[in-house]
PDB file of C-alpha atoms in Angstrom:
ATOM      1  CA  MET A   1      61.770  56.880 149.254  1.00 58.00           C
ATOM      2  CA  ASN A   2      64.379  56.259 151.779  1.00 62.00           C
ATOM      3  CA  ILE A   3      65.447  59.327 153.615  1.00 62.00           C
ATOM      4  CA  SER A   4      68.962  58.574 153.638  1.00 61.00           C
ATOM      5  CA  GLN A   5      69.284  58.417 149.696  1.00 64.00           C
ATOM      6  CA  LEU A   6      67.683  61.936 149.234  1.00 66.00           C
ATOM      7  CA  PRO A   7      70.342  64.563 148.214  1.00 68.00           C
ATOM      8  CA  ARG A   8      71.011  67.073 151.063  1.00 73.00           C
ATOM      9  CA  PRO A   9      70.413  70.733 150.583  1.00 80.00           C
ATOM     10  CA  GLY A  10      73.338  72.999 151.016  1.00 82.00           C
ATOM     11  CA  ARG A  11      73.951  75.408 153.836  1.00 85.00           C
ATOM     12  CA  SER A  12      72.320  78.251 151.877  1.00 88.00           C
ATOM     13  CA  PHE A  13      68.834  76.292 152.299  1.00 90.00           C
ATOM     14  CA  TYR A  14      69.219  75.782 155.893  1.00 92.00           C
ATOM     15  CA  THR A  15      70.147  79.551 156.463  1.00 93.00           C
ATOM     16  CA  ILE A  16      67.170  80.627 154.649  1.00 93.00           C
ATOM     17  CA  ALA A  17      65.146  78.080 156.210  1.00 93.00           C
ATOM     18  CA  ALA A  18      66.295  79.215 159.766  1.00 95.00           C
ATOM     19  CA  LEU A  19      65.873  82.878 159.086  1.00 95.00           C
ATOM     20  CA  LEU A  20      62.297  82.519 158.334  1.00 95.00           C
ATOM     21  CA  PRO A  21      60.948  80.815 161.551  1.00 95.00           C
ATOM     22  CA  PHE A  22      63.588  83.339 163.459  1.00 94.00           C
ATOM     23  CA  ALA A  23      61.801  86.361 161.808  1.00 95.00           C
ATOM     24  CA  LEU A  24      58.417  84.893 162.759  1.00 94.00           C
ATOM     25  CA  CYS A  25      59.415  84.328 166.138  1.00 91.00           C
ATOM     26  CA  ILE A  26      60.506  87.984 166.596  1.00 92.00           C
ATOM     27  CA  SER A  27      57.173  88.987 165.005  1.00 92.00           C
ATOM     28  CA  VAL A  28      55.241  86.909 167.507  1.00 91.00           C
ATOM     29  CA  LEU A  29      57.098  88.806 170.204  1.00 87.00           C
ATOM     30  CA  PHE A  30      55.466  91.845 169.338  1.00 89.00           C
ATOM     31  CA  TYR A  31      52.281  90.670 168.436  1.00 89.00           C
ATOM     32  CA  GLY A  32      49.344  92.017 170.490  1.00 87.00           C
ATOM     33  CA  GLY A  33      46.225  91.190 168.712  1.00 88.00           C
ATOM     34  CA  PRO A  34      43.569  88.635 169.213  1.00 92.00           C
ATOM     35  CA  PHE A  35      44.814  85.080 170.810  1.00 88.00           C
ATOM     36  CA  HIS A  36      48.033  86.930 171.759  1.00 85.00           C
ATOM     37  CA  GLN A  37      48.655  84.446 174.714  1.00 87.00           C
ATOM     38  CA  PHE A  38      47.981  81.269 172.447  1.00 86.00           C
ATOM     39  CA  ILE A  39      50.136  82.648 169.582  1.00 87.00           C
ATOM     40  CA  ARG A  40      52.948  83.726 171.867  1.00 85.00           C
ATOM     41  CA  SER A  41      53.155  80.431 173.691  1.00 83.00           C
ATOM     42  CA  SER A  42      52.220  77.643 171.278  1.00 89.00           C
ATOM     43  CA  ILE A  43      52.890  79.190 167.916  1.00 92.00           C
ATOM     44  CA  GLY A  44      56.190  80.753 169.408  1.00 90.00           C
ATOM     45  CA  ASP A  45      57.217  77.259 170.562  1.00 91.00           C
ATOM     46  CA  LEU A  46      56.369  75.745 167.354  1.00 95.00           C
ATOM     47  CA  LEU A  47      58.582  78.266 165.446  1.00 95.00           C
ATOM     48  CA  ALA A  48      61.405  78.277 168.042  1.00 94.00           C
ATOM     49  CA  VAL A  49      61.868  74.463 167.288  1.00 96.00           C
ATOM     50  CA  VAL A  50      61.631  74.746 163.477  1.00 97.00           C
ATOM     51  CA  PHE A  51      64.273  77.655 164.018  1.00 96.00           C
ATOM     52  CA  LEU A  52      66.390  75.713 166.003  1.00 95.00           C
ATOM     53  CA  TYR A  53      66.366  72.112 163.782  1.00 96.00           C
ATOM     54  CA  PHE A  54      67.404  74.500 160.666  1.00 95.00           C
ATOM     55  CA  LEU A  55      70.144  76.095 162.708  1.00 95.00           C
ATOM     56  CA  LEU A  56      71.374  72.927 163.388  1.00 94.00           C
ATOM     57  CA  GLY A  57      71.389  72.050 159.809  1.00 92.00           C
ATOM     58  CA  ILE A  58      73.620  75.150 159.289  1.00 92.00           C
ATOM     59  CA  ILE A  59      76.232  74.037 161.970  1.00 89.00           C
ATOM     60  CA  ARG A  60      76.006  70.284 160.901  1.00 84.00           C
ATOM     61  CA  PRO A  61      74.082  69.260 157.862  1.00 80.00           C
ATOM     62  CA  GLY A  62      73.815  65.635 157.756  1.00 77.00           C
ATOM     63  CA  SER A  63      71.322  63.046 159.153  1.00 82.00           C
ATOM     64  CA  LEU A  64      67.623  64.563 158.966  1.00 85.00           C
ATOM     65  CA  LEU A  65      66.387  62.155 161.761  1.00 87.00           C
ATOM     66  CA  LEU A  66      69.449  62.769 163.770  1.00 91.00           C
ATOM     67  CA  ARG A  67      69.090  66.465 163.783  1.00 91.00           C
ATOM     68  CA  ALA A  68      65.413  66.094 164.557  1.00 93.00           C
ATOM     69  CA  ALA A  69      66.221  63.807 167.600  1.00 94.00           C
ATOM     70  CA  VAL A  70      68.862  66.502 168.865  1.00 95.00           C
ATOM     71  CA  THR A  71      66.202  69.285 168.542  1.00 95.00           C
ATOM     72  CA  GLY A  72      63.588  67.306 170.100  1.00 94.00           C
ATOM     73  CA  LEU A  73      65.745  66.228 172.973  1.00 95.00           C
ATOM     74  CA  THR A  74      67.157  69.955 173.298  1.00 93.00           C
ATOM     75  CA  ALA A  75      63.782  71.320 173.458  1.00 93.00           C
ATOM     76  CA  CYS A  76      62.207  68.944 175.837  1.00 92.00           C
ATOM     77  CA  ALA A  77      65.580  69.473 178.256  1.00 92.00           C
ATOM     78  CA  ILE A  78      64.905  73.098 178.357  1.00 89.00           C
ATOM     79  CA  GLU A  79      61.231  72.548 179.313  1.00 89.00           C
ATOM     80  CA  SER A  80      62.229  69.981 181.786  1.00 89.00           C
ATOM     81  CA  VAL A  81      64.496  72.891 183.389  1.00 86.00           C
ATOM     82  CA  GLN A  82      61.631  74.720 184.042  1.00 84.00           C
ATOM     83  CA  LEU A  83      60.200  72.211 186.328  1.00 85.00           C
ATOM     84  CA  THR A  84      63.332  72.650 188.644  1.00 85.00           C
ATOM     85  CA  GLY A  85      62.291  76.430 189.092  1.00 79.00           C
ATOM     86  CA  ILE A  86      66.210  77.248 188.225  1.00 83.00           C
ATOM     87  CA  VAL A  87      65.195  80.261 186.108  1.00 82.00           C
ATOM     88  CA  PRO A  88      63.211  82.834 188.382  1.00 82.00           C
ATOM     89  CA  HIS A  89      60.097  84.573 186.957  1.00 81.00           C
ATOM     90  CA  ASP A  90      62.008  87.743 187.382  1.00 85.00           C
ATOM     91  CA  ALA A  91      65.085  86.833 185.372  1.00 85.00           C
ATOM     92  CA  PRO A  92      66.336  89.039 182.514  1.00 88.00           C
ATOM     93  CA  THR A  93      64.001  89.042 179.271  1.00 83.00           C
ATOM     94  CA  LEU A  94      66.494  87.142 177.152  1.00 84.00           C
ATOM     95  CA  VAL A  95      66.972  84.540 179.887  1.00 84.00           C
ATOM     96  CA  LEU A  96      63.210  84.078 179.935  1.00 81.00           C
ATOM     97  CA  LEU A  97      62.916  83.794 176.168  1.00 79.00           C
ATOM     98  CA  LEU A  98      65.414  81.186 175.918  1.00 81.00           C
ATOM     99  CA  PHE A  99      64.540  78.896 178.858  1.00 82.00           C
ATOM    100  CA  GLY A 100      60.813  80.132 179.484  1.00 79.00           C
ATOM    101  CA  SER A 101      59.752  80.528 183.347  1.00 75.00           C
ATOM    102  CA  HIS A 102      57.127  77.897 183.658  1.00 79.00           C
ATOM    103  CA  PHE A 103      56.575  74.166 182.532  1.00 83.00           C
ATOM    104  CA  ASP A 104      53.633  73.659 180.150  1.00 86.00           C
ATOM    105  CA  PRO A 105      52.861  70.286 178.905  1.00 88.00           C
ATOM    106  CA  TRP A 106      51.522  71.829 175.808  1.00 91.00           C
ATOM    107  CA  ASP A 107      54.754  73.179 174.903  1.00 90.00           C
ATOM    108  CA  ILE A 108      55.650  69.501 174.456  1.00 93.00           C
ATOM    109  CA  LEU A 109      52.981  69.287 171.865  1.00 94.00           C
ATOM    110  CA  ALA A 110      54.142  72.412 170.049  1.00 94.00           C
ATOM    111  CA  TYR A 111      57.711  71.038 169.825  1.00 94.00           C
ATOM    112  CA  PHE A 112      56.468  67.859 168.417  1.00 96.00           C
ATOM    113  CA  VAL A 113      54.438  69.756 165.737  1.00 96.00           C
ATOM    114  CA  GLY A 114      57.102  71.903 164.921  1.00 96.00           C
ATOM    115  CA  LEU A 115      59.364  69.064 164.539  1.00 96.00           C
ATOM    116  CA  ILE A 116      56.975  67.576 162.124  1.00 96.00           C
ATOM    117  CA  VAL A 117      56.934  70.696 160.024  1.00 96.00           C
ATOM    118  CA  ALA A 118      60.585  71.241 159.911  1.00 96.00           C
ATOM    119  CA  VAL A 119      61.214  67.444 158.755  1.00 94.00           C
ATOM    120  CA  ALA A 120      58.255  67.826 156.424  1.00 94.00           C
ATOM    121  CA  VAL A 121      59.619  71.023 154.522  1.00 93.00           C
ATOM    122  CA  GLU A 122      63.181  69.578 154.491  1.00 91.00           C
ATOM    123  CA  TYR A 123      61.807  65.975 153.314  1.00 90.00           C
ATOM    124  CA  GLY A 124      59.634  67.855 150.747  1.00 89.00           C
ATOM    125  CA  ILE A 125      62.480  70.059 149.546  1.00 87.00           C
ATOM    126  CA  CYS A 126      64.772  67.019 149.093  1.00 84.00           C
ATOM    127  CA  ALA A 127      62.355  64.821 147.445  1.00 83.00           C
ATOM    128  CA  TYR A 128      61.455  67.665 145.012  1.00 83.00           C
ATOM    129  CA  ARG A 129      65.053  68.063 144.043  1.00 79.00           C
ATOM    130  CA  GLN A 130      65.757  64.442 143.757  1.00 79.00           C
ATOM    131  CA  SER A 131      62.527  64.060 141.337  1.00 80.00           C
ATOM    132  CA  ARG A 132      64.204  66.889 139.387  1.00 78.00           C
ATOM    133  CA  ARG A 133      67.328  64.879 139.004  1.00 74.00           C
ATOM    134  CA  SER A 134      65.926  61.555 138.154  1.00 61.00           C
ATOM    135  CA  PRO A 135      65.599  60.614 134.356  1.00 61.00           C
ATOM    136  CA  PRO A 136      62.059  60.663 133.315  1.00 56.00           C
ATOM    137  CA  SER A 137      60.615  57.097 133.754  1.00 55.00           C
ATOM    138  CA  VAL A 138      59.900  54.919 130.627  1.00 53.00           C
ATOM    139  CA  SER A 139      56.144  54.182 130.311  1.00 53.00           C
ATOM    140  CA  SER A 140      55.004  50.737 129.619  1.00 51.00           C
ATOM    141  CA  THR A 141      53.318  51.941 126.448  1.00 53.00           C
ATOM    142  CA  THR A 142      55.168  53.083 123.349  1.00 54.00           C
ATOM    143  CA  LEU A 143      54.019  55.532 121.029  1.00 53.00           C
ATOM    144  CA  PRO A 144      54.214  54.533 117.233  1.00 56.00           C
ATOM    145  CA  ASN A 145      56.824  56.301 115.261  1.00 58.00           C
ATOM    146  CA  ASN A 146      55.126  57.983 112.326  1.00 56.00           C
ATOM    147  CA  HIS A 147      58.440  59.160 110.529  1.00 56.00           C
ATOM    148  CA  GLU A 148      59.423  55.958 109.153  1.00 51.00           C
TER     149      GLU A 148
END
């Protein structure tokens, strides 16, 4: 099915879809259990990209692929800034949360996986909505009419 032909969800969908990864990002910040470092860095980055993708949907719903491209480029640009060392390691916590403190090539993979998750969720919802709107298809076999 062509992506551009799918019905777009409304802003309420994007709002809910953005709040869920945002809440999970907050919980990741406070998580201190097993695999803390992996969860905070990789899963946190994945969730941050999902959040950004749906946040852009609230601001400007429209082309799913354009939003994915803008989200991916934004995430990679922020990661690239970390190569420059502009953000010091002792920067305020909010700055470190938004921009990170050091470049990690694994973050790019987490961003990519996050984008796949976000696009798949939106595409799945749109395809489901489309299937609910479409009239049932007529099968090639006709059932006999017993009411004659």
